[in-house]
Coordinates of C-alpha atoms and ligand atoms in Angstrom, one line a residue:
M156 CA -14.1 4.5 12.7
P157 CA -12.5 6.4 9.5
P158 CA -8.7 7.0 9.6
Q159 CA -8.0 10.4 11.1
V160 CA -4.3 11.0 10.3
A161 CA -2.7 10.2 7.1
L162 CA 1.1 10.6 7.2
V163 CA 2.3 11.3 3.5
R164 CA 5.7 11.5 2.5
G165 CA 7.2 14.0 -0.6
V166 CA 8.4 12.9 -3.9
S167 CA 12.4 12.9 -3.7
P168 CA 13.8 15.5 -6.9
S169 CA 15.9 12.1 -7.3
F170 CA 12.5 9.8 -8.2
A171 CA 13.8 9.5 -11.6
R172 CA 16.1 7.2 -10.0
S173 CA 13.7 5.3 -8.1
L174 CA 13.6 1.3 -8.1
C175 CA 11.7 0.1 -11.4
M176 CA 10.9 -3.5 -12.4
A177 CA 11.3 -2.7 -15.8
T178 CA 12.7 0.2 -17.5
P179 CA 9.1 2.4 -18.3
S180 CA 8.5 2.7 -22.1
E181 CA 8.7 7.0 -21.4
P182 CA 11.0 8.4 -18.7
I183 CA 9.1 9.3 -15.0
D184 CA 8.5 13.3 -15.7
V185 CA 9.3 14.2 -12.0
P186 CA 7.1 17.6 -12.3
R187 CA 4.1 15.7 -13.3
A188 CA 4.9 13.2 -10.5
L189 CA 5.3 16.4 -8.7
A190 CA 1.9 17.3 -9.6
Q191 CA 0.1 14.0 -9.2
H192 CA 1.1 13.1 -5.6
A193 CA 0.0 17.1 -4.5
R194 CA -3.6 16.0 -5.9
Y195 CA -3.7 12.5 -4.1
V196 CA -2.6 14.8 -0.6
A197 CA -5.0 17.5 -1.2
E198 CA -7.7 14.3 -2.1
L199 CA -7.1 12.9 1.2
G200 CA -7.1 15.7 2.8
R201 CA -10.6 16.3 2.1
R202 CA -11.0 12.8 3.8
V203 CA -8.8 12.6 6.9
A204 CA -8.6 15.6 9.9
R205 CA -4.9 16.2 9.3
V206 CA -2.1 15.1 6.8
I207 CA 1.1 15.0 8.4
E208 CA 3.8 15.3 5.3
L209 CA 7.3 14.4 5.9
P210 CA 9.4 16.3 3.5
A211 CA 11.3 14.5 0.7
D212 CA 14.9 13.5 1.2
P213 CA 17.1 13.9 -2.4
A214 CA 19.3 10.6 -1.5
L215 CA 15.6 8.1 -1.3
P216 CA 14.8 8.7 -4.6
D217 CA 11.7 6.1 -3.4
C218 CA 10.4 7.8 -0.1
C219 CA 7.6 9.2 -1.0
F220 CA 6.2 6.0 -1.3
V221 CA 5.9 5.6 3.0
E222 CA 3.6 2.7 3.3
D223 CA 6.2 0.6 2.8
T224 CA 8.1 1.7 5.8
A225 CA 5.5 1.5 8.6
V226 CA 2.4 -0.9 9.4
V227 CA -0.1 0.8 11.6
V228 CA -3.3 -0.9 13.2
G229 CA -5.2 0.6 15.8
A230 CA -2.7 1.9 18.6
R231 CA 0.2 -0.6 17.4
A232 CA 2.5 0.2 15.0
L233 CA 5.6 -1.5 13.6
V234 CA 8.7 0.4 11.9
T235 CA 9.8 -1.9 8.9
R236 CA 13.0 -2.8 7.7
P237 CA 11.8 -2.6 3.7
G238 CA 13.3 -5.5 1.3
A239 CA 15.4 -3.2 -0.4
E240 CA 18.5 -2.2 0.3
A241 CA 18.2 1.6 -1.5
R242 CA 15.4 1.9 0.7
R243 CA 16.5 1.5 4.5
G244 CA 17.2 4.9 5.1
E245 CA 13.4 5.8 4.5
P246 CA 12.0 4.3 8.2
P247 CA 13.8 6.9 10.8
A248 CA 11.4 9.5 9.6
T249 CA 8.3 8.1 9.7
A250 CA 9.6 6.1 13.4
V251 CA 9.6 10.0 14.7
A252 CA 6.1 11.0 12.9
L253 CA 4.9 7.6 14.7
R254 CA 6.1 8.6 18.0
A255 CA 4.7 12.5 17.6
L256 CA 1.6 10.7 17.0
G257 CA 2.0 9.1 20.5
L258 CA 2.0 5.3 18.6
A259 CA 5.5 3.7 20.3
P260 CA 6.1 1.9 16.6
I261 CA 8.6 -1.3 17.5
E262 CA 11.3 -0.3 14.8
M263 CA 12.4 -4.1 12.8
T264 CA 16.1 -4.9 13.0
A265 CA 18.3 -6.8 10.6
P266 CA 17.9 -9.5 8.9
A267 CA 14.1 -9.6 9.0
T268 CA 12.7 -7.3 5.9
L269 CA 9.3 -6.1 5.4
D270 CA 7.4 -3.8 2.7
G271 CA 4.1 -2.1 3.7
G272 CA 2.9 -3.1 0.4
D273 CA 2.5 -6.7 1.3
V274 CA 0.0 -6.3 4.2
L275 CA -3.3 -6.4 3.7
V276 CA -5.5 -6.1 6.8
S277 CA -8.7 -7.7 6.9
G278 CA -10.5 -7.9 10.2
R279 CA -8.7 -10.1 12.5
T280 CA -6.4 -11.7 9.7
I281 CA -3.8 -9.8 8.4
L282 CA -2.5 -11.0 5.2
V283 CA 0.7 -10.8 4.0
G284 CA 2.8 -11.0 1.0
R285 CA 5.9 -13.7 1.2
S286 CA 7.8 -11.2 -2.2
T287 CA 11.3 -10.5 -3.2
R288 CA 10.8 -7.4 -0.4
T289 CA 9.5 -9.7 2.6
D290 CA 11.1 -12.7 4.3
E291 CA 10.0 -15.0 6.9
G292 CA 11.4 -12.5 9.3
G293 CA 9.6 -10.1 8.4
V294 CA 6.1 -12.4 9.3
A295 CA 7.4 -12.8 12.4
W296 CA 7.9 -9.2 13.1
L297 CA 4.5 -9.1 12.2
R298 CA 3.5 -12.1 14.8
R299 CA 5.5 -10.4 17.5
A300 CA 3.6 -6.8 16.8
F301 CA 0.5 -7.6 15.9
P302 CA -0.1 -10.8 18.6
E303 CA -4.0 -10.3 18.3
H304 CA -4.2 -10.7 14.9
A305 CA -4.2 -13.9 12.9
V306 CA -1.1 -13.6 10.3
L307 CA -1.3 -15.5 7.0
P308 CA 1.8 -15.8 5.1
L309 CA 0.6 -15.4 1.0
P310 CA 2.4 -16.2 -2.5
V311 CA 3.5 -13.2 -4.4
E312 CA 4.2 -13.6 -7.7
G313 CA 5.2 -11.8 -10.5
S314 CA 4.6 -8.9 -9.1
L315 CA 6.4 -6.5 -6.2
H316 CA 3.9 -6.7 -3.6
L317 CA 0.5 -8.5 -2.4
K318 CA -1.5 -5.4 -2.8
S319 CA 0.0 -4.5 -6.5
V320 CA -2.7 -7.7 -7.1
V321 CA -5.1 -7.4 -4.2
T322 CA -6.6 -5.0 -2.1
E323 CA -10.6 -4.9 0.1
V324 CA -12.5 -2.6 0.0
A325 CA -15.6 -3.2 1.7
P326 CA -15.0 -6.3 4.6
G327 CA -15.0 -9.7 2.6
R328 CA -14.7 -8.1 -0.5
F329 CA -11.7 -7.7 -2.5
L330 CA -10.5 -6.2 -5.3
V331 CA -7.9 -9.3 -7.4
E332 CA -5.7 -8.6 -10.4
D333 CA -6.9 -10.7 -13.0
G334 CA -3.3 -12.6 -13.9
D335 CA -0.8 -14.8 -12.5
A336 CA 0.0 -12.9 -10.0
G337 CA -3.5 -12.1 -8.5
R338 CA -4.8 -15.7 -8.8
I339 CA -2.3 -17.4 -6.8
A340 CA -2.5 -15.6 -4.3
W341 CA -6.4 -15.7 -4.4
R342 CA -6.2 -19.3 -4.1
E343 CA -4.1 -19.0 -1.0
L344 CA -6.0 -16.3 0.8
L345 CA -9.2 -18.0 -0.4
R346 CA -8.1 -21.4 1.7
A347 CA -8.3 -19.3 5.3
L348 CA -11.0 -17.4 4.7
P349 CA -13.6 -19.4 2.5
D350 CA -16.3 -16.5 3.1
A351 CA -14.1 -13.9 0.9
R352 CA -15.2 -12.9 -2.1
P353 CA -13.1 -11.4 -5.2
T354 CA -14.1 -8.9 -8.2
W355 CA -11.3 -10.2 -11.4
V356 CA -10.0 -6.9 -12.6
A357 CA -8.3 -6.9 -16.0
E358 CA -6.3 -3.6 -16.5
P359 CA -2.7 -3.6 -15.3
H360 CA -2.7 -1.8 -11.1
G361 CA -6.1 -1.4 -11.1
A362 CA -6.7 -3.8 -7.7
N363 CA -4.4 -1.6 -6.1
V364 CA -7.2 1.0 -4.4
L365 CA -6.8 2.6 -1.6
R366 CA -10.3 3.3 0.8
V367 CA -10.1 6.2 3.1
G368 CA -13.3 6.7 5.5
D369 CA -15.9 6.7 2.8
A370 CA -14.3 7.3 -0.6
L371 CA -12.4 5.0 -2.2
F372 CA -9.6 6.4 -4.3
H373 CA -8.7 4.1 -7.8
L374 CA -6.4 4.6 -10.4
A375 CA -7.6 7.0 -13.9
G376 CA -8.2 5.5 -17.2
R377 CA -9.7 1.8 -16.3
P378 CA -13.1 2.0 -17.1
R379 CA -13.5 -1.4 -16.7
L380 CA -12.6 -1.0 -13.0
R381 CA -14.7 2.3 -12.9
A382 CA -17.8 -0.3 -14.3
A383 CA -17.0 -2.4 -11.8
L384 CA -16.9 -0.6 -8.7
E385 CA -20.2 1.1 -9.7
A386 CA -21.6 -2.2 -10.0
L387 CA -20.5 -3.2 -6.7
A388 CA -22.7 -0.4 -5.5
L389 CA -20.4 -0.1 -2.1
G390 CA -21.8 3.6 -1.4
L391 CA -18.5 4.8 -2.0
E392 CA -17.5 7.9 -3.1
L393 CA -15.1 7.0 -6.1
V394 CA -11.9 9.0 -6.6
E395 CA -10.6 8.5 -10.2
L396 CA -6.8 10.0 -9.7
D397 CA -3.8 10.0 -12.9
M398 CA -0.9 8.4 -11.0
S399 CA 0.8 7.8 -14.8
E400 CA 4.2 9.0 -12.9
L401 CA 4.2 7.3 -9.8
E402 CA 3.4 3.7 -11.6
K403 CA 6.3 3.9 -13.8
A404 CA 8.5 3.2 -10.7
D405 CA 5.6 0.7 -9.7
G406 CA 3.2 2.6 -7.4
G407 CA 0.0 2.7 -6.8
L408 CA -2.4 4.4 -4.3
T409 CA -1.9 2.7 -1.2
C410 CA 1.6 2.8 -1.2
L411 CA 2.0 6.6 -0.9
S412 CA 0.3 6.6 2.8
V413 CA 0.2 5.2 6.1
L414 CA -3.4 5.9 7.7
C415 CA -3.6 5.9 11.7
T416 CA -5.5 6.9 14.6
P417 CA -3.7 8.8 17.2
V418 CA -3.9 8.1 20.4
Ligands
CIR589 C1 10.1 0.3 -4.8 O1 10.6 -0.7 -6.0 O2 10.3 0.1 -4.0 C2 9.4 1.6 -5.6 N1 9.4 2.1 -6.7 C3 7.5 1.1 -5.0 C4 7.2 0.9 -4.6 C5 5.9 1.2 -4.2 N2 5.0 0.3 -2.7 C6 4.1 -0.1 -2.9 O3 3.3 -0.5 -3.7 N3 3.6 -0.5 -2.0

């Protein structure tokens, strides 16, 4: 069933001070980031029943990356404790919004950490990246919150999150970044899901795509990714989005929303 509600959060006026793995060669253009985010929200709005946009918080530069603050699977929800201390003020607003949707989220407590960007749900399996943001305690919270799923930790080395380098486009079909981080994660993923099939993506950040209903959002300016997606003939509408300013802060397409079905 397609997700019915997308939770998003506005781009903070302090977005230029967001966390970045490497200083971008050009500074973040905040008005442009706002425009790119607005287009993303508009495209989501065409494909879900409702978009809930939480207000940006000037004190939380990374608050638009709402994916990291919650994991929602069916009627179960976990509100995270993000790995970066600067982001620990973000989850309370997400918890309020999820409760308003009728979900009863479990809320993580210290010292465990987990970023939603590390969580990839594939059928009855939850793949979770063990990154610099997500620790063993975070994996344990996932197991507690989603007891009907098998939770499988995967190594994340050299990228921010698991979904920075691996996403699923159809059951058992994954996009994987063709680099060390993608290959290391893929090797372990295959051990657990031996029928899984990869499409290797050479263009940076290209493997981070977002499935919304019958559409697949992908990053603009990646002709080889686009050709590979067309060749997969997934029967999905391909929606190309320019996210240049969000990418400077290591954001992609999954990180800007939490998709859920209200109960
Ligand atoms: C951070 O470093 O936490 C943010 N600048 C980027 C978070 C991106 N989140 C995601 O891909 N799930």
